[in-house]
mmCIF file of C-alpha atoms in Angstrom:
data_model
loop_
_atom_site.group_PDB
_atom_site.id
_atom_site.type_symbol
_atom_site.label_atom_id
_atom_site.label_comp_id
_atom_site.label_asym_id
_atom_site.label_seq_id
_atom_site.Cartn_x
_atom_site.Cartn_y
_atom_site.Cartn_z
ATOM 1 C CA UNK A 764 0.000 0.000 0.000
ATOM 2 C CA UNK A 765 2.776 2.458 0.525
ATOM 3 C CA UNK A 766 5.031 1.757 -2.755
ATOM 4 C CA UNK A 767 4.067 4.322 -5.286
ATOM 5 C CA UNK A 768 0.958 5.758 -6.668
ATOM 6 C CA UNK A 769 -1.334 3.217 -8.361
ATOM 7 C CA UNK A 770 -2.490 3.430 -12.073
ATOM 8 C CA UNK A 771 -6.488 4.012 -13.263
ATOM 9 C CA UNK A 772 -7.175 0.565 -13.273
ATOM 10 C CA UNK A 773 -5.949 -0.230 -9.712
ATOM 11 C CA UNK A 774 -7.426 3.142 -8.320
ATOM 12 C CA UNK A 775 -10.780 1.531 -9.932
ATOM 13 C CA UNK A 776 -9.800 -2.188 -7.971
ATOM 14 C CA UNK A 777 -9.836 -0.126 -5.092
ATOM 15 C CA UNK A 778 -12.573 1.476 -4.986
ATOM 16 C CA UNK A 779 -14.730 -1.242 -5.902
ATOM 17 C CA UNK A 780 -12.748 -2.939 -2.477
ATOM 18 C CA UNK A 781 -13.618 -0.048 -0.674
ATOM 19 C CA UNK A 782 -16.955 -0.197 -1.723
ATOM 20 C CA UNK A 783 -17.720 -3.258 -0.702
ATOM 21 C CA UNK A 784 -16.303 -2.933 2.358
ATOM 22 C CA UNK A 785 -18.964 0.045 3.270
ATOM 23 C CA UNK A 786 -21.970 -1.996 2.245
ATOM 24 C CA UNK A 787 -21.895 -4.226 5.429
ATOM 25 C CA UNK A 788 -22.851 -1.291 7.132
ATOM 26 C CA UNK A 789 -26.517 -2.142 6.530
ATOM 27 C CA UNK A 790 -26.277 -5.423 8.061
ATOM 28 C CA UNK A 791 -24.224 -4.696 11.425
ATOM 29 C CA UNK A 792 -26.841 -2.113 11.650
ATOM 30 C CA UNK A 793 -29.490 -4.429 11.340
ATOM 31 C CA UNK A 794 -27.677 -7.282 13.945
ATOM 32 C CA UNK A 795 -27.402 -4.975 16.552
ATOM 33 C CA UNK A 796 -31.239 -3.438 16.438
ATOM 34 C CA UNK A 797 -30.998 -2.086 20.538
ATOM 35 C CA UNK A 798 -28.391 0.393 19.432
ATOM 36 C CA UNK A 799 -29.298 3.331 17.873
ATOM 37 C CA UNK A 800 -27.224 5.758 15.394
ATOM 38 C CA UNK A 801 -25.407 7.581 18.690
ATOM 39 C CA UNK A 802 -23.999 4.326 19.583
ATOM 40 C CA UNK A 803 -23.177 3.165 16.586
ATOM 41 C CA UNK A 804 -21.242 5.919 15.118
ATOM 42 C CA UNK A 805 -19.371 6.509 19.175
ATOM 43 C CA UNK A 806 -17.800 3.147 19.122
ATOM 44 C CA UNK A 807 -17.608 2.346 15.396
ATOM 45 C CA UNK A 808 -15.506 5.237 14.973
ATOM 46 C CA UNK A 809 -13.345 4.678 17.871
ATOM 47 C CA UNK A 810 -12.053 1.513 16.547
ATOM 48 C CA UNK A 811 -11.934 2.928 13.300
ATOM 49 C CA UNK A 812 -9.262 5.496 14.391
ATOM 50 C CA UNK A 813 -7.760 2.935 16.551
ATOM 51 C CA UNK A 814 -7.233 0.677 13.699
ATOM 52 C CA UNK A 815 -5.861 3.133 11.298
ATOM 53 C CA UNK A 816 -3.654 4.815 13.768
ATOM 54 C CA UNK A 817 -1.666 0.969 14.512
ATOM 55 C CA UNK A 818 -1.764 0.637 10.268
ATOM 56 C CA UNK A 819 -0.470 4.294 10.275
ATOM 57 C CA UNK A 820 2.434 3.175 12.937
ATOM 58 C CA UNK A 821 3.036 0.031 11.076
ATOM 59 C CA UNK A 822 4.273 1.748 7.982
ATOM 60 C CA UNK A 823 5.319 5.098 9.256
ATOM 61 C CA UNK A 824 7.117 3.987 12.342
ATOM 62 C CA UNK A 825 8.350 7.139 13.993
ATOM 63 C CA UNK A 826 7.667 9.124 10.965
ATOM 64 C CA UNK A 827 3.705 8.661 12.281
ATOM 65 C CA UNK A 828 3.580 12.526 13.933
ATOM 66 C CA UNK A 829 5.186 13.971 11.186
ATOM 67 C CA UNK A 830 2.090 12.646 8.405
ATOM 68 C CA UNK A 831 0.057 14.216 10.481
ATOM 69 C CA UNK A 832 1.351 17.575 10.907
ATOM 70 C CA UNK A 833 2.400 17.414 6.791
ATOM 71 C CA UNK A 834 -1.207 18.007 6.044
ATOM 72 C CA UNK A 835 -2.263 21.423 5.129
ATOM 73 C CA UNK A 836 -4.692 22.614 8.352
ATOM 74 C CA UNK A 837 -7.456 23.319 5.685
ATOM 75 C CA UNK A 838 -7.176 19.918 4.165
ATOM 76 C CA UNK A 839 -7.168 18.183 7.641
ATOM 77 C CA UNK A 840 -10.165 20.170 9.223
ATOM 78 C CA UNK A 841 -12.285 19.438 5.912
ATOM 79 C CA UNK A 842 -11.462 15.680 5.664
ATOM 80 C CA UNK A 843 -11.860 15.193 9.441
ATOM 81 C CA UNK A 844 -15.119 17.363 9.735
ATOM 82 C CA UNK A 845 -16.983 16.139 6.525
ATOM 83 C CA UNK A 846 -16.168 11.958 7.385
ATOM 84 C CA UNK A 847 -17.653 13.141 10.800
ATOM 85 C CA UNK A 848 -20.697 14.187 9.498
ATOM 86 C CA UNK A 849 -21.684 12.299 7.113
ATOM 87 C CA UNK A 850 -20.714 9.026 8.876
ATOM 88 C CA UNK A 851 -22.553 9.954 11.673
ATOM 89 C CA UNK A 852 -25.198 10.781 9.572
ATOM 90 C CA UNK A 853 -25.545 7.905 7.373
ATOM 91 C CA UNK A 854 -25.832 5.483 10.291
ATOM 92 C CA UNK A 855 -28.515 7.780 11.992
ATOM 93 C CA UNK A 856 -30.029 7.486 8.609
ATOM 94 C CA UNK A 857 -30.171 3.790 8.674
ATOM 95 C CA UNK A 858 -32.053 3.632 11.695
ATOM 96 C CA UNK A 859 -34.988 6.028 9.977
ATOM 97 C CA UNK A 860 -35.524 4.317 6.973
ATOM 98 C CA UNK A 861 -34.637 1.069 4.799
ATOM 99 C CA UNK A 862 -31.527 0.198 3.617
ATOM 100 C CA UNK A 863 -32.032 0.311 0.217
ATOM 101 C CA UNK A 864 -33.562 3.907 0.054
ATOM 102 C CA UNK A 865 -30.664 5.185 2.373
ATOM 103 C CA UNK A 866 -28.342 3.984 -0.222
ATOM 104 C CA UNK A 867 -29.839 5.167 -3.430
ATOM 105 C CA UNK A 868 -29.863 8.428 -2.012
ATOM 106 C CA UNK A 869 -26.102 8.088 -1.617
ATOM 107 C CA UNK A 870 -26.079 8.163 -5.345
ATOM 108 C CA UNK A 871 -26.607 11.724 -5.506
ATOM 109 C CA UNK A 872 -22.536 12.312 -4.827
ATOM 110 C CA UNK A 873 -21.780 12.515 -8.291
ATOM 111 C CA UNK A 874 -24.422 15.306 -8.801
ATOM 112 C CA UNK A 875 -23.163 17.349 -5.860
ATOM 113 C CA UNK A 876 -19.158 16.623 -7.065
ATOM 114 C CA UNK A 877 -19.712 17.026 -10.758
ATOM 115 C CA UNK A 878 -21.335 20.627 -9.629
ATOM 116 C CA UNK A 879 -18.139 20.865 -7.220
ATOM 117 C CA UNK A 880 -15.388 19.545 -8.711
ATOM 118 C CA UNK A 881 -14.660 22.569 -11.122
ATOM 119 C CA UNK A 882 -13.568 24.667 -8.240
ATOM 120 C CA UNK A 883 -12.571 22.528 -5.520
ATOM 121 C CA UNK A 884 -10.527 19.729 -7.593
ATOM 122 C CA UNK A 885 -10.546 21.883 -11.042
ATOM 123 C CA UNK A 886 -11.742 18.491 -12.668
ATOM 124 C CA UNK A 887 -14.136 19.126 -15.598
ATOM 125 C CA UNK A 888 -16.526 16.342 -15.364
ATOM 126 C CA UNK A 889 -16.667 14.301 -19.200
ATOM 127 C CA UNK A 890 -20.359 13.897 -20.960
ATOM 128 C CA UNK A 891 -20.039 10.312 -20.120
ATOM 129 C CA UNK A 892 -19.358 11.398 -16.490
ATOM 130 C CA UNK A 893 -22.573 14.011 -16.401
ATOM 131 C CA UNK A 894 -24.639 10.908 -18.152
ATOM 132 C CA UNK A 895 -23.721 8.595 -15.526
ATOM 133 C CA UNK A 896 -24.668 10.889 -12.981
ATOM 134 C CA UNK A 897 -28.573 11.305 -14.464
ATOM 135 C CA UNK A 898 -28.867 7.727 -14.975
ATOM 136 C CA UNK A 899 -27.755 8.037 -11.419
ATOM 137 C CA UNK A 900 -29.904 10.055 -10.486
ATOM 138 C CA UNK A 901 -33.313 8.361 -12.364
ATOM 139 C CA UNK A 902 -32.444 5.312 -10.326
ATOM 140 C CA UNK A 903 -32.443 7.104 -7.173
ATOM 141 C CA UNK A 904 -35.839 8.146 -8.025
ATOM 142 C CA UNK A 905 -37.572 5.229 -8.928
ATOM 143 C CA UNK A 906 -35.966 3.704 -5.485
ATOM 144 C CA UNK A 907 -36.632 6.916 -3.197
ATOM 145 C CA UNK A 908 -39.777 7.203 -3.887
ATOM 146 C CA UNK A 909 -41.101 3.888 -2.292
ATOM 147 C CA UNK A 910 -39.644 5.872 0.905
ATOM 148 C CA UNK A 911 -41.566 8.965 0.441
ATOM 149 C CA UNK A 912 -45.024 6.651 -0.056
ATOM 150 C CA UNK A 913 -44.227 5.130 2.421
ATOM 151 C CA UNK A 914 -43.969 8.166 4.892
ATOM 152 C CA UNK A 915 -40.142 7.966 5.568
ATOM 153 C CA UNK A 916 -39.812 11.914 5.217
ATOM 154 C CA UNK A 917 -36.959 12.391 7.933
ATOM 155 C CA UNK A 918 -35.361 9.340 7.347
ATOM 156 C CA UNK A 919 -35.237 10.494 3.733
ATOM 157 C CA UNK A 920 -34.323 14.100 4.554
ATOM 158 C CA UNK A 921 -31.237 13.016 7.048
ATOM 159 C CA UNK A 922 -29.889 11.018 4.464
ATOM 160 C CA UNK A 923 -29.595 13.620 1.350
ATOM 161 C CA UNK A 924 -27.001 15.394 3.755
ATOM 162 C CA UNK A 925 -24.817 12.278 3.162
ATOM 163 C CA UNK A 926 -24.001 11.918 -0.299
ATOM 164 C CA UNK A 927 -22.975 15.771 0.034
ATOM 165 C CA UNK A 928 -20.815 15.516 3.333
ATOM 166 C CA UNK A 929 -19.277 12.335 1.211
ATOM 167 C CA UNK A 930 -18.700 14.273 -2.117
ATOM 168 C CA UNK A 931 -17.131 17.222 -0.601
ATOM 169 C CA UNK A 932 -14.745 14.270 1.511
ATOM 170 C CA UNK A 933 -13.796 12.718 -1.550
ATOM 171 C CA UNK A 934 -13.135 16.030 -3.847
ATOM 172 C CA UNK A 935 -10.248 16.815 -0.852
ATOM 173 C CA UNK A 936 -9.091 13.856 -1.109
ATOM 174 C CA UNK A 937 -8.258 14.543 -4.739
ATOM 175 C CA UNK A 938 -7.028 18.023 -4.217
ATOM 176 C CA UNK A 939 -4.598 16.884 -1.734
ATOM 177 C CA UNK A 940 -3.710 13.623 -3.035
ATOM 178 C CA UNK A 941 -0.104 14.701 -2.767
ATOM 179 C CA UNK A 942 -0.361 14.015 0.627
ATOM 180 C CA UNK A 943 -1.323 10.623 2.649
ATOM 181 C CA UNK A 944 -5.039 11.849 3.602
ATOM 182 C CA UNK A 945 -5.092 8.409 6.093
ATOM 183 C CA UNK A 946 -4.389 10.744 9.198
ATOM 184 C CA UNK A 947 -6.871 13.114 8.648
ATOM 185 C CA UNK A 948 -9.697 10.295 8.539
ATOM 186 C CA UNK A 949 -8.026 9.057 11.915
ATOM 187 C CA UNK A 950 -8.647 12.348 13.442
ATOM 188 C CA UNK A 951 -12.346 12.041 11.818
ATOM 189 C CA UNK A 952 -12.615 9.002 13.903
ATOM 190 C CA UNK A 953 -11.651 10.033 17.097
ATOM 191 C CA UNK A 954 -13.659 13.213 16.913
ATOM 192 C CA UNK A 955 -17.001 10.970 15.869
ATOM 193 C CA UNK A 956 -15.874 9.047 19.143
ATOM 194 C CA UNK A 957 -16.556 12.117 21.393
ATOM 195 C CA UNK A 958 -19.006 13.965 19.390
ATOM 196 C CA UNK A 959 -21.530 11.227 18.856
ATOM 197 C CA UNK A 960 -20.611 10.219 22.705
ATOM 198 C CA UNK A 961 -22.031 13.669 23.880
ATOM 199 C CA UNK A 962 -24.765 13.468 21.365
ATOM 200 C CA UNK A 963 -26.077 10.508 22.515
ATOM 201 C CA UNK A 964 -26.593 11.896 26.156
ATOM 202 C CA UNK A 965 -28.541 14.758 24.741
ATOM 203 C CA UNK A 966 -30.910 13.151 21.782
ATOM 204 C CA UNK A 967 -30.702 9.543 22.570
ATOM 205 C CA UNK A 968 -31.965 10.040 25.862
ATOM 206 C CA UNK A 969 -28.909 7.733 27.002
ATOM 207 C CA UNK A 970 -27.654 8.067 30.641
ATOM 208 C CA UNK A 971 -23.920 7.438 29.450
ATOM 209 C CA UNK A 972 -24.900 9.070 26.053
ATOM 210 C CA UNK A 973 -23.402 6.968 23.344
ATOM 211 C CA UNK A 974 -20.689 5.736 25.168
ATOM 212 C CA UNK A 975 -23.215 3.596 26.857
ATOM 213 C CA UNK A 976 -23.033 0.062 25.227
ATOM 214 C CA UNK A 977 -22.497 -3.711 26.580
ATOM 215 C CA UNK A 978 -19.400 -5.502 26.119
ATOM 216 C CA UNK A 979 -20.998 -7.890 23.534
ATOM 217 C CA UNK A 980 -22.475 -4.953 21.379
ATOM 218 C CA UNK A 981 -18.484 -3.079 21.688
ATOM 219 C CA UNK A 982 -17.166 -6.680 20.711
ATOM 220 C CA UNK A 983 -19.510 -6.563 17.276
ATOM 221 C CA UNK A 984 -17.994 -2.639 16.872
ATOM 222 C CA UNK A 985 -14.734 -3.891 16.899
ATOM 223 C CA UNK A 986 -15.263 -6.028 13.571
ATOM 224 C CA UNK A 987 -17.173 -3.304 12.408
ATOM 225 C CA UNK A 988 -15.066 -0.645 12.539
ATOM 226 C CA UNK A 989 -11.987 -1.982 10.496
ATOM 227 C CA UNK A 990 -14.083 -4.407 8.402
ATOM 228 C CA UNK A 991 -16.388 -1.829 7.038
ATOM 229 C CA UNK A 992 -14.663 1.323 7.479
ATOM 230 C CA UNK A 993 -10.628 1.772 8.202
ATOM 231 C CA UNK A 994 -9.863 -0.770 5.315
ATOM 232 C CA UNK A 995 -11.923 0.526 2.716
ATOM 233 C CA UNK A 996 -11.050 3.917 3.303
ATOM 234 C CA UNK A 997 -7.115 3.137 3.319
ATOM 235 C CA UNK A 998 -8.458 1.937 -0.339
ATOM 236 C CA UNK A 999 -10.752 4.684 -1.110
ATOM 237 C CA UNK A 1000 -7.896 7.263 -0.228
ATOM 238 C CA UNK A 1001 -5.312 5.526 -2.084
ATOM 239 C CA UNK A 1002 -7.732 4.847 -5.241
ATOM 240 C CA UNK A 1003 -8.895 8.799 -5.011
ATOM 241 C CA UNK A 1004 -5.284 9.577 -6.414
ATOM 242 C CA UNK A 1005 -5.800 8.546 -9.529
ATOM 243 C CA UNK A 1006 -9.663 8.451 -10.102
ATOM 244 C CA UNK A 1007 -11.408 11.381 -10.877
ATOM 245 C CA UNK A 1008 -13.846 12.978 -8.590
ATOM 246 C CA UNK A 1009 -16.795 11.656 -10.053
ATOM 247 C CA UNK A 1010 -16.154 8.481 -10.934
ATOM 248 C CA UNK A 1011 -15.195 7.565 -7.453
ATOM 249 C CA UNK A 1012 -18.387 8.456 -6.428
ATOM 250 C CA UNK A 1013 -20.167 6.987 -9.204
ATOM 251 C CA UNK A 1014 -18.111 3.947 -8.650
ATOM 252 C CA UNK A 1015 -19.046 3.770 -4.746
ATOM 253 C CA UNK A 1016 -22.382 3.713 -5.511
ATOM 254 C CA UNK A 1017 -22.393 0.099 -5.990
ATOM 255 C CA UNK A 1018 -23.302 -0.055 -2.380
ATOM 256 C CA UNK A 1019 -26.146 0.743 -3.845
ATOM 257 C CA UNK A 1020 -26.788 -3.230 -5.697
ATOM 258 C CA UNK A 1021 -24.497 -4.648 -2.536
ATOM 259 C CA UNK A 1022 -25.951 -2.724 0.324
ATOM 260 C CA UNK A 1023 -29.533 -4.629 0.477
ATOM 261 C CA UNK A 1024 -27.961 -7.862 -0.534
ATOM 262 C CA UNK A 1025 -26.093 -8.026 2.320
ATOM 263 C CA UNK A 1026 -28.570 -7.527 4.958
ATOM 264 C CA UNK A 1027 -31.064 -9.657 3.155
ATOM 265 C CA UNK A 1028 -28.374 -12.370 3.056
ATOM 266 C CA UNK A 1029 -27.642 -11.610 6.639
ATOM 267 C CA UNK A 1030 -30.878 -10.522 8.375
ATOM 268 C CA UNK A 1031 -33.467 -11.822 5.517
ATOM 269 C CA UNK A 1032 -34.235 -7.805 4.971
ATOM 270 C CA UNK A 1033 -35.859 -8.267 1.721
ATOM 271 C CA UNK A 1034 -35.282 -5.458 -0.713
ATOM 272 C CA UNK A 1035 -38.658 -3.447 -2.488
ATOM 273 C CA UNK A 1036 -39.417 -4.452 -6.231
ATOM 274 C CA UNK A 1037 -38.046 -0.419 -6.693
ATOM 275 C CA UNK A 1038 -34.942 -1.209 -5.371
ATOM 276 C CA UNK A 1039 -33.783 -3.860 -8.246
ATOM 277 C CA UNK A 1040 -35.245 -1.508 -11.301
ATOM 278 C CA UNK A 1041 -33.220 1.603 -9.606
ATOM 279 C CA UNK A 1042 -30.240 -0.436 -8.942
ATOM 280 C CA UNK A 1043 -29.906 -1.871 -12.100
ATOM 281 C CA UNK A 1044 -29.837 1.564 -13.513
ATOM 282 C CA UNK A 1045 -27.396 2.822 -11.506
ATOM 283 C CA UNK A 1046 -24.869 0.027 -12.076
ATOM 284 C CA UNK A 1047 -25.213 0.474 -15.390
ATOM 285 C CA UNK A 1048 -24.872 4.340 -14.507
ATOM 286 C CA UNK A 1049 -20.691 3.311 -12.870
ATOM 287 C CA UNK A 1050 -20.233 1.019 -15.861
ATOM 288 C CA UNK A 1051 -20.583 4.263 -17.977
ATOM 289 C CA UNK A 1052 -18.394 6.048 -15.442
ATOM 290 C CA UNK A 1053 -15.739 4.038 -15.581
ATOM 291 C CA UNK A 1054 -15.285 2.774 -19.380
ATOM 292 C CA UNK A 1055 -17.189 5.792 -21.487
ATOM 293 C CA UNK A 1056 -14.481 7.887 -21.461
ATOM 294 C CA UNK A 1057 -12.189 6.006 -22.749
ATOM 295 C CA UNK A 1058 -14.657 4.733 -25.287
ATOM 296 C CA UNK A 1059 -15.323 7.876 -26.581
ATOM 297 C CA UNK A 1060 -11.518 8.768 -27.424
ATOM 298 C CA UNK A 1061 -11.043 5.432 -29.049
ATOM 299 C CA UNK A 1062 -14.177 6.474 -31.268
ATOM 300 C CA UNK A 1063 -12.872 10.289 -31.787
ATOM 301 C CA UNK A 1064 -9.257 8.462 -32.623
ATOM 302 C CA UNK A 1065 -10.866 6.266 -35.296
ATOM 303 C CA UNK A 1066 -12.548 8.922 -36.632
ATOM 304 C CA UNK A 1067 -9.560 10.817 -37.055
#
């Protein structure tokens, strides 16, 4: 992982890794129904950090301080802040509404970093990007709005603020992919830790806020937190230094297809007839994402 920057296709490899990393999030939510997003978030972050602070050690050695104090302030506060939010969000998000329409939403990064990208990455984003994003986009629909019949307003509303906390992650990512970004998520970790801690006390009605969980339910955050988070994102940062903006986030939205298939193979949480038509489009969407472009020039060049 530390040798040299990886090529387009291996950025793509691990992305897709990283991807499916983050779609067991739906079932460990699902196994551990007396927690709710408070918890969750408190614990799964701490391990998180804990994790990618020892895989941090492992290959910086004593160097560790100095990656962190290499990244620009800006860079680190952004990273940090946005991975808090939105992971704290997403999980809350889970707990309002289905699987499935939590992640369709989530397909709404690309629209919020093709609009973005120009001035925080200064990536133009290709046709074949933009048309992947409204296929995108049509899928989400078709999926989302089972949730809105179906009354899950909140749960709906709670989780558009994800795909732009993730979006605005990712786009940093890329403008300082110079630097090992890997510290800054640590320090988005730790700060989830104590945030959705005190948080918990004051919404979840908890006594010991989200802190307050039993040593089987901490065991089960444990796997959680490297399994579905650290590793992928020690992918995710790695692939976001060679993969444009968008199509990482296109590409991550095969959570999307692997998200609901996980907790109905885990928890028998049987995905809506709405979910497969959306989904389908939306693979088909990252398919687009990551080949069109490169179709296209091969076209223009035999034209030529």
């Amino acid at each position: 992982m530390r040798a040299g920057t990886p090529g387009y296709g291996t950025g793509i490899l691990l992305v897709m890794g990283a991807t499916v990393g983050w779609s067991l999030a739906g079932m460990f939510v699902r196994i551990m129904p007396g927690l709710d997003g408070w918890q969750i978030n408190c614990w799964r972050g701490f391990w998180m950090s804990v994790f990618l602070l020892a895989y941090l050690v492992a290959i910086y050695g004593n160097q560790t301080i100095a990656k962190f104090r290499e990244i620009p302030l800006l860079a680190m506060l952004t990273v940090a802040g946005f991975f808090s939010a939105g992971s704290t969000l997403y999980v809350t998000s889970l707990t309002l509404a289905g699987t499935a329409t939590v992640s369709v939403i989530g397909a709404l990064s690309p629209i919020f970093a093709g609009l973005l990208s120009p001035w925080l990455t200064h990536e133009k984003p290709s046709l074949a990007s933009w048309a992947a994003a409204i296929m995108a986009v049509i899928g989400v629909g078709i999926i989302a709005w089972d949730g809105f019949s179906a009354g899950n307003v909140i749960g709906i509303l709670v989780a558009l603020l994800v795909p732009l906390s993730f979006s605005v992650q990712t786009m940093m990512l890329r403008r300082y992919r110079a630097f090992d970004m890997v510290p800054a998520i640590c320090v988005g970790g730790f700060v989830t830790f104590f945030l959705a801690g005190a948080l918990g006390y004051v919404f979840g009605g908890h006594p010991g806020g989200g802190f307050q969980v039993n040593i089987h339910e901490i065991l089960l955050l444990a796997l959680m937190g490297p399994l579905q988070l650290s590793i992928p994102l020690v992918w995710y940062a790695k692939g976001a230094k060679t993969v444009p903006a968008v199509t990482l986030t296109l590409v991550a939205m095969l959570d999307v297809v692997l998200n609901p298939f996980w907790s109905w193979l885990g928890v028998g949480e049987v995905p809506a007839h709405a979910a497969f038509v959306g989904g389908s489009i939306i693979v088909s969407a990252v398919l687009i994402s990551i080949f069109g472009d490169r179709w296209l020039s091969g076209r223009r060049q035999q034209a030529a």
